[in-house]
Coordinates of C-alpha atoms in Angstrom, one line a residue:
Chain A
M1 CA 19.8 -17.6 40.1
V2 CA 19.3 -14.2 41.2
S3 CA 21.3 -12.5 39.0
T4 CA 19.9 -14.3 36.0
K5 CA 16.9 -13.2 36.7
G6 CA 17.6 -10.0 37.2
K7 CA 19.2 -9.8 34.4
K8 CA 16.0 -11.0 32.3
V9 CA 13.8 -8.6 33.9
R10 CA 16.9 -5.9 32.5
K11 CA 16.4 -7.3 29.3
N12 CA 12.7 -7.1 29.3
I13 CA 12.9 -3.6 30.3
S14 CA 15.2 -2.5 27.6
T15 CA 13.2 -4.3 25.0
H16 CA 10.3 -2.3 25.9
L17 CA 12.1 1.1 26.0
V18 CA 13.3 0.3 22.6
L19 CA 9.5 -0.6 21.3
I20 CA 8.0 2.4 23.3
F21 CA 10.3 4.5 21.5
I22 CA 9.4 3.5 18.2
S23 CA 6.0 3.8 18.8
C24 CA 6.6 7.4 19.9
I25 CA 7.8 7.9 16.4
S26 CA 4.6 5.8 14.7
L27 CA 2.1 7.9 16.5
G28 CA 4.3 11.0 17.5
P29 CA 2.8 13.0 14.3
I30 CA -0.5 11.8 14.8
L31 CA -0.9 12.7 18.4
L32 CA 0.6 16.3 17.2
V33 CA -2.2 16.6 14.9
V34 CA -4.9 15.5 17.2
L35 CA -3.7 18.0 19.6
N36 CA -3.2 21.2 17.2
S37 CA -6.9 20.2 16.3
F38 CA -8.0 22.1 19.1
K39 CA -5.9 25.3 18.9
S40 CA -6.0 28.3 16.9
H41 CA -3.8 29.0 14.4
A42 CA -1.9 31.6 15.9
E43 CA -1.2 29.3 18.8
I44 CA -0.1 26.5 16.2
V45 CA 2.2 29.0 15.0
R46 CA 4.0 30.2 18.2
N47 CA 4.3 26.4 19.2
P48 CA 3.3 23.3 17.5
L49 CA 4.2 21.4 20.2
S50 CA 2.3 23.3 23.2
L51 CA -1.0 21.4 24.8
P52 CA -4.2 23.8 24.1
T53 CA -4.9 26.4 26.6
V54 CA -8.8 26.7 25.1
F55 CA -10.3 24.0 23.5
H56 CA -11.6 25.4 19.8
F57 CA -14.1 22.7 19.2
E58 CA -15.4 24.8 16.2
N59 CA -12.7 24.1 14.0
Y60 CA -14.1 20.8 13.7
V61 CA -17.5 22.2 12.5
T62 CA -15.6 24.8 10.0
A63 CA -13.4 21.8 9.1
W64 CA -16.2 19.4 8.1
E65 CA -18.1 22.3 6.1
T66 CA -14.9 23.1 4.0
G67 CA -13.5 19.9 3.2
K68 CA -17.4 18.8 2.1
F69 CA -17.4 15.6 4.1
S70 CA -20.8 15.2 4.5
T71 CA -20.7 14.2 0.6
G72 CA -16.9 13.2 0.7
F73 CA -17.7 10.1 3.0
I74 CA -21.1 9.1 1.3
N75 CA -19.1 9.0 -2.2
S76 CA -16.1 7.3 -0.1
M77 CA -18.7 4.9 1.0
I78 CA -19.8 4.1 -2.2
L79 CA -16.8 4.0 -3.8
S80 CA -15.5 1.4 -1.5
G81 CA -19.0 -0.8 -1.0
I82 CA -19.4 -1.1 -5.1
T83 CA -15.5 -2.1 -5.1
I84 CA -15.9 -4.5 -2.1
I85 CA -18.9 -6.4 -3.9
I86 CA -17.4 -6.7 -7.0
V87 CA -14.0 -8.1 -5.7
L88 CA -15.7 -10.4 -3.2
I89 CA -17.9 -12.1 -5.8
A90 CA -15.2 -12.2 -8.8
A91 CA -12.1 -13.0 -6.4
S92 CA -13.7 -16.0 -4.5
L93 CA -15.1 -17.5 -7.6
A94 CA -11.6 -17.3 -9.5
G95 CA -10.0 -18.8 -6.1
Y96 CA -12.5 -21.5 -6.0
V97 CA -11.4 -22.6 -9.5
L98 CA -7.9 -22.1 -9.2
A99 CA -7.6 -23.8 -5.7
G100 CA -8.5 -26.7 -7.5
K101 CA -6.8 -26.4 -10.6
R102 CA -10.6 -26.8 -12.3
I103 CA -9.6 -25.4 -15.6
K104 CA -7.3 -25.9 -18.4
G105 CA -4.2 -23.0 -18.1
S106 CA -4.9 -22.6 -14.4
D107 CA -1.2 -22.0 -13.7
G108 CA -1.2 -19.5 -16.5
V109 CA -4.2 -17.7 -15.0
L110 CA -1.9 -17.8 -11.9
V111 CA 1.0 -16.4 -13.5
Y112 CA -0.8 -13.8 -15.2
F113 CA -2.5 -12.2 -12.0
M114 CA 1.2 -12.5 -10.5
M115 CA 2.1 -9.8 -13.4
A116 CA -0.9 -7.8 -13.2
M117 CA -0.4 -7.4 -9.5
T118 CA 3.0 -5.9 -10.4
V119 CA 2.1 -3.8 -13.4
P120 CA 2.7 -0.3 -12.8
I121 CA -0.9 2.1 -12.9
Q122 CA 0.9 4.3 -15.3
L123 CA 0.9 1.2 -17.7
F124 CA -2.9 1.1 -18.4
L125 CA -3.7 4.5 -16.8
F126 CA -3.4 6.9 -19.8
P127 CA -5.5 5.0 -22.5
L128 CA -7.7 4.3 -19.9
Y129 CA -8.2 7.6 -19.1
Y130 CA -9.0 8.9 -22.5
A131 CA -11.4 6.2 -23.0
M132 CA -13.3 6.9 -20.2
A133 CA -12.9 10.5 -21.1
S134 CA -14.6 9.9 -24.3
L135 CA -17.6 8.0 -22.8
D136 CA -18.1 10.7 -20.7
L137 CA -17.3 8.8 -17.3
I138 CA -14.7 11.2 -15.6
G139 CA -16.4 11.8 -12.1
N140 CA -18.7 8.3 -12.5
I141 CA -18.2 6.5 -9.2
P142 CA -19.1 2.9 -10.2
A143 CA -17.1 2.8 -13.2
V144 CA -13.9 3.9 -10.8
S145 CA -15.1 1.4 -8.7
L146 CA -14.4 -1.0 -11.7
I147 CA -10.9 0.1 -12.2
L148 CA -10.0 -0.4 -8.3
S149 CA -11.8 -3.7 -8.4
A150 CA -9.4 -4.4 -11.3
T151 CA -6.4 -3.2 -9.4
S152 CA -7.1 -5.0 -6.1
M153 CA -8.0 -8.3 -8.1
P154 CA -4.9 -10.1 -8.2
L155 CA -4.3 -10.3 -4.4
A156 CA -7.8 -10.8 -3.5
V157 CA -7.4 -13.8 -5.6
F158 CA -4.2 -15.0 -4.5
L159 CA -5.4 -14.8 -0.8
M160 CA -8.9 -16.5 -1.7
R161 CA -7.3 -19.0 -3.3
T162 CA -5.1 -19.6 -0.4
F163 CA -8.4 -19.9 1.8
F164 CA -9.8 -22.3 -1.0
L165 CA -6.8 -24.4 -0.6
N166 CA -7.2 -25.1 3.0
V167 CA -10.7 -26.4 2.6
P168 CA -10.5 -30.3 3.0
R169 CA -11.2 -32.0 -0.3
E170 CA -13.6 -34.6 1.7
L171 CA -16.0 -31.9 2.2
E172 CA -16.8 -31.1 -1.7
E173 CA -16.2 -35.0 -2.4
A174 CA -19.0 -35.5 0.0
A175 CA -21.4 -33.0 -0.7
R176 CA -20.8 -34.1 -4.8
I177 CA -21.8 -37.6 -3.7
D178 CA -24.7 -36.1 -2.4
G179 CA -25.4 -34.7 -5.8
A180 CA -25.0 -31.2 -5.4
S181 CA -24.3 -28.8 -7.8
T182 CA -21.3 -26.7 -8.2
W183 CA -23.4 -23.5 -7.0
Q184 CA -24.5 -25.9 -4.2
V185 CA -21.3 -26.7 -3.6
I186 CA -20.2 -22.9 -3.2
W187 CA -23.0 -21.4 -1.5
H188 CA -23.4 -24.3 0.9
V189 CA -20.3 -25.8 1.7
M190 CA -17.6 -23.6 0.4
R191 CA -18.9 -20.7 1.9
P192 CA -19.3 -20.9 5.7
V193 CA -15.8 -22.2 5.8
V194 CA -14.0 -19.4 4.0
S195 CA -15.8 -16.9 5.5
P196 CA -13.3 -15.3 7.7
G197 CA -11.2 -15.2 4.5
L198 CA -13.8 -13.6 2.8
I199 CA -13.9 -10.7 5.6
T200 CA -10.0 -10.3 5.2
V201 CA -10.4 -9.8 1.8
A202 CA -13.6 -7.2 2.1
V203 CA -11.2 -5.4 4.7
I204 CA -8.1 -5.3 2.9
V205 CA -9.9 -4.0 -0.4
G206 CA -11.9 -1.5 1.8
L207 CA -8.9 -0.1 2.8
Q208 CA -7.3 0.1 0.0
S209 CA -10.0 1.8 -2.1
W210 CA -11.0 4.3 1.0
N211 CA -7.5 5.5 0.9
E212 CA -6.6 5.2 -2.9
Y213 CA -5.0 8.4 -4.0
L214 CA -3.6 8.1 -7.8
I215 CA -6.5 6.3 -9.9
T216 CA -9.4 8.2 -7.8
S217 CA -7.4 11.9 -7.7
T218 CA -7.2 11.4 -11.8
F219 CA -10.8 10.3 -12.7
L220 CA -12.9 11.9 -10.0
Q221 CA -13.0 15.4 -11.0
G222 CA -15.6 17.9 -10.2
E223 CA -16.6 18.1 -6.4
D224 CA -19.5 16.3 -6.6
S225 CA -17.9 12.9 -7.2
F226 CA -14.9 13.9 -4.4
T227 CA -14.1 11.2 -1.7
A228 CA -13.2 12.3 1.8
T229 CA -9.9 12.2 0.6
L230 CA -9.8 14.4 -2.2
G231 CA -11.9 16.9 -0.5
F232 CA -9.6 16.8 2.4
L233 CA -6.9 17.5 -0.3
S234 CA -8.5 20.2 -1.8
M235 CA -8.5 22.3 1.4
N236 CA -4.7 22.3 1.3
G237 CA -4.8 25.1 -1.3
T238 CA -7.8 27.2 -0.5
Y239 CA -7.4 26.6 3.8
S240 CA -3.8 26.7 4.0
S241 CA -3.6 30.0 6.2
D242 CA -5.6 28.5 9.1
Q243 CA -3.5 25.2 10.2
A244 CA -6.2 24.8 12.8
I245 CA -8.7 23.8 10.7
L246 CA -6.8 21.6 8.8
M247 CA -5.7 19.8 11.5
A248 CA -9.3 19.3 12.8
A249 CA -9.7 18.2 8.8
A250 CA -7.2 15.8 9.3
V251 CA -8.2 14.3 12.3
I252 CA -11.9 13.7 10.8
M253 CA -10.1 11.5 8.1
I254 CA -8.2 9.7 10.5
A255 CA -10.5 9.0 13.5
P256 CA -12.7 6.7 11.6
I257 CA -9.9 4.7 10.1
V258 CA -7.9 4.1 13.4
I259 CA -11.4 3.2 15.1
F260 CA -12.5 0.6 12.3
F261 CA -8.7 -0.7 12.3
V262 CA -8.4 -1.4 15.8
C263 CA -11.9 -3.3 15.8
I264 CA -10.6 -5.6 12.7
Q265 CA -6.9 -5.8 13.0
K266 CA -7.1 -9.5 13.5
Y267 CA -8.4 -9.8 9.7
F268 CA -6.4 -7.2 8.7
V269 CA -3.0 -8.7 10.3
D270 CA -4.0 -12.6 9.0
G271 CA -4.6 -11.7 5.8
M272 CA -1.1 -9.5 5.1
A273 CA 0.6 -12.1 6.7
S274 CA -1.0 -15.0 4.8
G275 CA -0.6 -13.4 1.6
A276 CA 2.8 -12.7 1.9
V277 CA 4.3 -16.0 3.8
K278 CA 2.3 -18.5 1.8
G279 CA 2.8 -16.6 -1.4
Chain B
M1 CA -10.3 -33.3 -10.8
K2 CA -13.2 -33.1 -13.0
K3 CA -12.9 -29.7 -15.3
S4 CA -16.3 -29.1 -16.2
A5 CA -17.2 -25.9 -18.5
I6 CA -19.2 -24.1 -15.6
N7 CA -15.6 -23.7 -14.2
Y8 CA -14.6 -21.3 -17.1
F9 CA -17.7 -19.3 -16.5
L10 CA -16.8 -18.8 -12.8
I11 CA -13.4 -17.4 -13.4
A12 CA -14.3 -15.1 -16.2
P13 CA -15.6 -12.4 -13.9
A14 CA -12.4 -11.9 -12.3
L15 CA -10.4 -12.6 -15.6
L16 CA -12.5 -10.2 -17.8
I17 CA -12.3 -7.1 -15.5
S18 CA -8.5 -7.6 -15.1
I19 CA -8.2 -8.0 -19.3
A20 CA -10.9 -5.1 -19.6
I21 CA -9.0 -2.5 -17.3
I22 CA -5.1 -3.7 -17.1
L23 CA -4.3 -6.2 -20.0
V24 CA -6.0 -4.0 -23.1
P25 CA -5.4 -0.7 -22.1
G26 CA -1.3 -2.1 -21.3
I27 CA -1.1 -3.4 -24.8
L28 CA -2.6 0.0 -26.2
T29 CA 0.2 2.1 -23.9
I30 CA 3.0 -0.2 -25.5
I31 CA 1.3 0.7 -29.0
M32 CA 1.1 4.5 -28.2
S33 CA 4.7 4.5 -26.7
F34 CA 5.6 4.3 -30.6
T35 CA 3.4 7.5 -31.6
D36 CA 2.8 11.0 -31.2
W37 CA -0.6 10.7 -29.7
N38 CA -1.3 14.2 -27.4
G39 CA -4.7 12.4 -26.0
I40 CA -6.9 14.3 -27.9
S41 CA -6.2 14.6 -31.3
P42 CA -7.5 11.7 -33.7
N43 CA -4.4 11.7 -35.7
I44 CA -1.8 9.4 -34.6
N45 CA 1.4 9.1 -36.0
F46 CA 3.5 6.8 -35.6
I47 CA 7.4 7.8 -34.8
G48 CA 9.2 4.4 -34.3
L49 CA 11.6 5.0 -31.5
G50 CA 11.5 8.8 -31.3
N51 CA 9.9 8.6 -27.8
F52 CA 12.7 6.7 -26.4
Q53 CA 15.2 8.6 -28.2
E54 CA 14.2 11.5 -27.0
L55 CA 13.9 10.3 -23.5
F56 CA 17.4 8.9 -23.4
A57 CA 18.5 12.4 -24.6
D58 CA 16.7 13.8 -21.8
D59 CA 18.6 14.6 -18.4
V60 CA 15.3 14.2 -16.5
F61 CA 14.7 10.7 -17.5
W62 CA 17.9 9.7 -16.1
K63 CA 17.6 11.8 -12.8
S64 CA 14.3 9.8 -12.4
I65 CA 15.8 6.7 -13.1
F66 CA 18.5 7.2 -10.4
N67 CA 16.1 8.6 -8.2
N68 CA 13.9 5.3 -8.3
V69 CA 17.3 3.6 -7.5
K70 CA 18.4 5.7 -4.5
W71 CA 14.4 5.0 -3.3
T72 CA 15.2 1.0 -4.1
I73 CA 18.1 1.3 -1.9
L74 CA 16.9 3.4 1.3
F75 CA 13.9 1.4 1.6
L76 CA 15.8 -1.9 1.0
T77 CA 18.0 -0.8 4.2
I78 CA 16.3 1.1 6.4
P79 CA 12.9 -0.3 6.6
V80 CA 14.2 -3.8 6.2
A81 CA 16.6 -3.1 9.4
L82 CA 14.0 -1.4 11.5
A83 CA 11.4 -4.3 10.9
L84 CA 13.8 -7.2 11.3
L85 CA 14.9 -5.6 14.9
V86 CA 11.1 -5.1 15.8
S87 CA 9.8 -8.6 14.7
A88 CA 12.8 -10.2 16.6
L89 CA 12.1 -8.5 19.5
L90 CA 8.4 -8.9 19.3
V91 CA 8.3 -12.8 18.6
E92 CA 9.3 -13.7 22.3
K93 CA 6.7 -11.1 23.6
K94 CA 3.6 -13.2 23.3
K95 CA 1.4 -11.1 25.5
S96 CA 2.1 -7.2 24.2
R97 CA 2.8 -8.2 20.5
S98 CA -0.4 -7.5 19.3
L99 CA -0.7 -3.9 21.2
Y100 CA 2.5 -3.0 19.7
Q101 CA 1.6 -4.5 15.9
V102 CA -1.6 -2.3 16.2
I103 CA 0.4 0.8 17.0
F104 CA 3.3 -0.1 14.3
L105 CA 0.6 -0.6 11.5
I106 CA -1.2 2.7 12.2
P107 CA 0.9 4.6 9.9
Y108 CA -0.1 2.1 7.5
V109 CA -3.8 2.2 7.3
L110 CA -3.7 5.8 6.7
A111 CA -4.3 7.0 3.6
P112 CA -1.1 8.3 1.8
A113 CA -3.1 11.7 1.0
V114 CA -3.3 12.2 5.1
N115 CA -0.4 11.1 6.0
A116 CA 1.6 13.5 3.3
M117 CA -0.4 16.6 4.5
L118 CA 0.3 15.6 7.9
W119 CA 3.9 15.4 7.4
L120 CA 3.7 18.6 5.1
N121 CA 1.8 20.9 7.7
I122 CA 2.7 19.7 11.3
I123 CA 6.1 18.8 10.4
F124 CA 7.9 20.3 7.5
N125 CA 5.5 24.0 7.4
P126 CA 8.6 26.5 8.1
M127 CA 5.5 28.7 9.6
S128 CA 3.5 26.3 11.5
G129 CA 5.4 23.0 11.4
V130 CA 7.7 21.4 14.0
I131 CA 10.8 22.7 11.8
G132 CA 9.8 26.2 11.9
Y133 CA 9.5 25.7 15.8
L134 CA 12.8 24.0 16.0
R135 CA 14.5 27.1 14.2
T136 CA 12.6 29.8 16.4
I137 CA 14.2 28.2 19.4
G138 CA 17.5 28.3 17.6
L139 CA 17.7 24.8 15.9
D140 CA 17.6 25.4 12.3
I141 CA 17.6 22.4 10.1
G142 CA 16.6 24.5 7.1
S143 CA 13.7 23.0 4.9
P144 CA 13.9 19.8 4.0
L145 CA 11.1 19.6 1.2
T146 CA 12.4 22.8 -0.9
N147 CA 16.1 21.4 -0.5
M148 CA 17.4 20.2 -3.5
S149 CA 19.7 17.4 -2.2
G150 CA 17.5 16.6 0.6
A151 CA 14.4 16.7 -0.5
L152 CA 14.0 12.8 -1.8
Y153 CA 15.2 12.1 1.5
A154 CA 12.4 13.8 3.5
V155 CA 9.8 12.3 1.1
A156 CA 11.1 9.0 2.0
A157 CA 11.3 9.1 5.6
V158 CA 7.5 9.7 5.3
D159 CA 6.8 7.1 3.1
I160 CA 9.3 4.7 5.4
W161 CA 7.5 6.0 8.5
H162 CA 4.3 5.0 6.6
Y163 CA 5.7 1.4 5.1
W164 CA 8.0 -0.2 7.8
G165 CA 5.3 -1.5 10.4
Y166 CA 3.6 -3.8 7.2
L167 CA 7.0 -4.8 6.5
S168 CA 7.5 -5.8 10.2
V169 CA 4.0 -7.7 10.9
I170 CA 4.9 -9.8 7.6
Y171 CA 8.5 -10.9 9.2
L172 CA 7.0 -11.2 12.6
A173 CA 4.2 -13.5 11.2
A174 CA 7.2 -15.7 9.3
L175 CA 9.3 -15.8 12.7
R176 CA 6.0 -17.6 14.4
Q177 CA 6.5 -20.4 12.3
T178 CA 9.6 -21.5 14.0
P179 CA 9.0 -24.3 16.3
T180 CA 9.5 -23.3 19.5
D181 CA 11.2 -26.4 20.8
Q182 CA 13.9 -26.0 18.3
V183 CA 14.4 -22.3 19.9
E184 CA 14.5 -23.9 23.5
A185 CA 17.2 -26.6 22.4
A186 CA 19.2 -23.5 21.1
R187 CA 18.7 -21.8 24.3
V188 CA 19.8 -24.9 26.3
D189 CA 22.9 -25.2 24.3
G190 CA 23.7 -21.8 25.3
C191 CA 23.2 -19.7 22.2
N192 CA 23.2 -16.1 22.8
A193 CA 20.1 -13.7 21.6
W194 CA 21.8 -13.1 18.5
Q195 CA 23.0 -16.6 17.8
V196 CA 19.2 -17.6 18.1
F197 CA 17.8 -15.4 15.8
R198 CA 20.9 -16.4 13.4
Y199 CA 20.6 -19.6 13.2
V200 CA 17.0 -20.7 14.5
Y201 CA 14.7 -18.0 14.0
F202 CA 15.9 -16.6 10.3
P203 CA 16.2 -19.5 8.4
S204 CA 12.6 -20.2 9.0
M205 CA 11.8 -16.5 7.7
K206 CA 14.1 -16.7 4.4
S207 CA 11.8 -17.4 2.1
T208 CA 9.5 -14.7 3.3
F209 CA 12.7 -12.3 3.5
K210 CA 13.6 -12.8 0.0
L211 CA 10.2 -12.4 -1.5
M212 CA 9.8 -9.0 0.4
Y213 CA 12.8 -8.3 -0.9
V214 CA 12.0 -8.5 -4.4
M215 CA 8.7 -6.9 -3.7
I216 CA 10.1 -3.7 -2.2
I217 CA 12.2 -3.6 -5.7
I218 CA 9.1 -3.7 -7.8
F219 CA 7.1 -1.4 -5.4
S220 CA 10.4 1.0 -5.5
F221 CA 10.0 1.6 -9.5
L222 CA 6.2 2.3 -8.9
A223 CA 6.8 5.2 -6.0
F224 CA 4.0 7.6 -6.7
D225 CA 1.5 8.7 -4.3
Y226 CA 4.2 10.6 -1.6
I227 CA 6.2 11.9 -4.2
K228 CA 3.5 13.6 -5.8
L229 CA 2.0 15.1 -2.7
L230 CA 4.8 16.1 -1.1
T231 CA 6.9 17.5 -3.8
G232 CA 5.3 16.7 -7.2
G233 CA 9.0 15.7 -8.0
G234 CA 10.2 19.0 -7.7
P235 CA 11.8 21.3 -6.6
A236 CA 13.8 21.7 -9.9
H237 CA 13.1 17.5 -10.7
S238 CA 15.2 16.7 -7.7
T239 CA 12.8 14.4 -6.3
E240 CA 11.5 13.0 -9.9
V241 CA 10.8 9.5 -10.2
L242 CA 9.6 7.6 -13.3
G243 CA 6.1 7.8 -12.0
T244 CA 5.5 11.4 -11.5
Y245 CA 7.4 11.6 -14.7
A246 CA 5.4 9.6 -16.4
Y247 CA 2.1 11.3 -15.0
T248 CA 3.4 14.9 -16.0
F249 CA 3.7 14.2 -19.6
A250 CA 0.5 12.5 -20.0
F251 CA -1.6 15.1 -17.9
S252 CA 0.6 18.6 -17.8
A253 CA 2.5 18.6 -21.1
L254 CA -0.3 16.2 -22.9
Q255 CA 2.7 13.8 -24.5
V256 CA 0.7 10.8 -24.3
G257 CA 2.9 8.9 -26.1
K258 CA 6.0 9.9 -24.1
A259 CA 4.0 9.3 -21.0
S260 CA 3.5 5.6 -22.3
A261 CA 7.1 5.2 -23.1
V262 CA 7.9 5.9 -19.4
G263 CA 5.2 4.2 -18.4
L264 CA 6.7 1.0 -20.1
F265 CA 10.0 1.7 -18.8
M266 CA 8.7 1.3 -15.0
S267 CA 6.9 -2.0 -16.4
F268 CA 10.3 -3.3 -17.7
F269 CA 12.0 -2.8 -14.4
G270 CA 9.2 -4.4 -12.4
M271 CA 8.8 -7.1 -14.8
I272 CA 12.3 -8.5 -14.6
A273 CA 11.7 -8.2 -10.6
S274 CA 8.3 -10.5 -10.7
V275 CA 10.1 -13.0 -13.0
I276 CA 12.3 -13.6 -10.3
Y277 CA 9.4 -13.5 -7.8
T278 CA 7.8 -15.9 -9.6
K279 CA 11.1 -18.0 -9.7
L280 CA 11.2 -17.7 -6.0
S281 CA 7.9 -18.3 -5.1
K282 CA 7.9 -21.8 -7.5
N283 CA 10.7 -22.5 -5.6
E284 CA 9.1 -22.4 -2.6
E285 CA 6.3 -24.4 -3.2
I286 CA 8.5 -27.3 -4.4
A287 CA 10.5 -26.7 -1.2

């Protein structure tokens, strides 16, 4: 018995060693950025792996100003906020209808959204760009929110449909017998039950639109409409000589997302898993 | 279930947004691929299959498809193997797995723009990055991103670093649906760790595994962000994929017709894969 126990402990330790090694690969580059954000440019060039000797906190002040992060973060919040609101309303209503097959052609709509989810952005980007340009909507944040909503919509609809499928039928039937209208069913009966789903969708759509690159970089031109990501990217050309400032800017980009993610990871993991596992 | 009219009204917002942003411009792209439109001129001439003939005669187009295929193979092997290993290790670590999951997902939740800049500057930069430092201490591995034969692998490495953790979380969620009594029974019968995984755990995640395989193929043909951000398709088109190739035609060369033709090709590969995907998920629903 003793030897099998010893074997088990050894197996356990080696499993954790493998997992810790992989964790180092995942986090290493990020920790390196944090480390170097406190050094001077000369120190980074000398050795990017060394610990900082003096903490240059002023890197962060310079980075905040050159990256125009005060405008960038506000724009990012507006962009993600509008996208979340549009998707939550539209996808939960569609999810309710599709979960109960409440319209003719529900299956057709599902197949359509399946296609829309896998279609490349380059299939609709070019006509959309020139149409938006002729309407003078380049650099218009709400207009870009609408485009991002359309790209997030299929996944959000599938997720909400899954959450509505898990609501017991009796719940709606009981409310109907009591004379509730469709609106009352959705707002008073369904909404409280699917609210974890709404949070999951909001988190996934929020992260997607916050991180988006192809659509935002195409449609948001002009510094006033830059998101935090675009402001950060614009530093790469102008400030490429000073790595320390760039590293501090990267930390400004990374820290809020990591803190946010650690707080909400349960919803994110559940959503990702139920989206893929249940199809 | 009663199909009352209000339900059509409820599904309208989601459907109309999708139709206006994706379906209508998508159909326009298909039409544009048969024209010589430059994006500005009001003169649009139908040139039949002209764009496609030019594409087929263009080496860069074939190079791009070949790179997309390479990208697909890389993503179907490395992240899949890594995610399988990690999810198999985590499925029995009930206490520590959520901590590991969070760590592995952090690169996934960061913006591609941030990840790309991070690797570009702190790892790949020959002046101030780890690569440059390794050279000063005598370990010269060249400059991966400017190397014609290695650049695609360097870019893929960054994208895989960002992506694989997501895959492991999906796999783990599927593995956790395995009934624990089956695992216990297999143990009692004397199965070793590999046999338990192969014959007890793996069958319960097989459908997820297959679906993710198709998803990886679809998304490999859509690859864009990391390539555009790290190399822009260079050096000398060595990392060009259909996504970057189409983008350059539309916004740098102002050949929207040709860009549309490339976009159509990207969709074509995705469409084949998504037909398979739909078939697979239909079978799952019946099973």
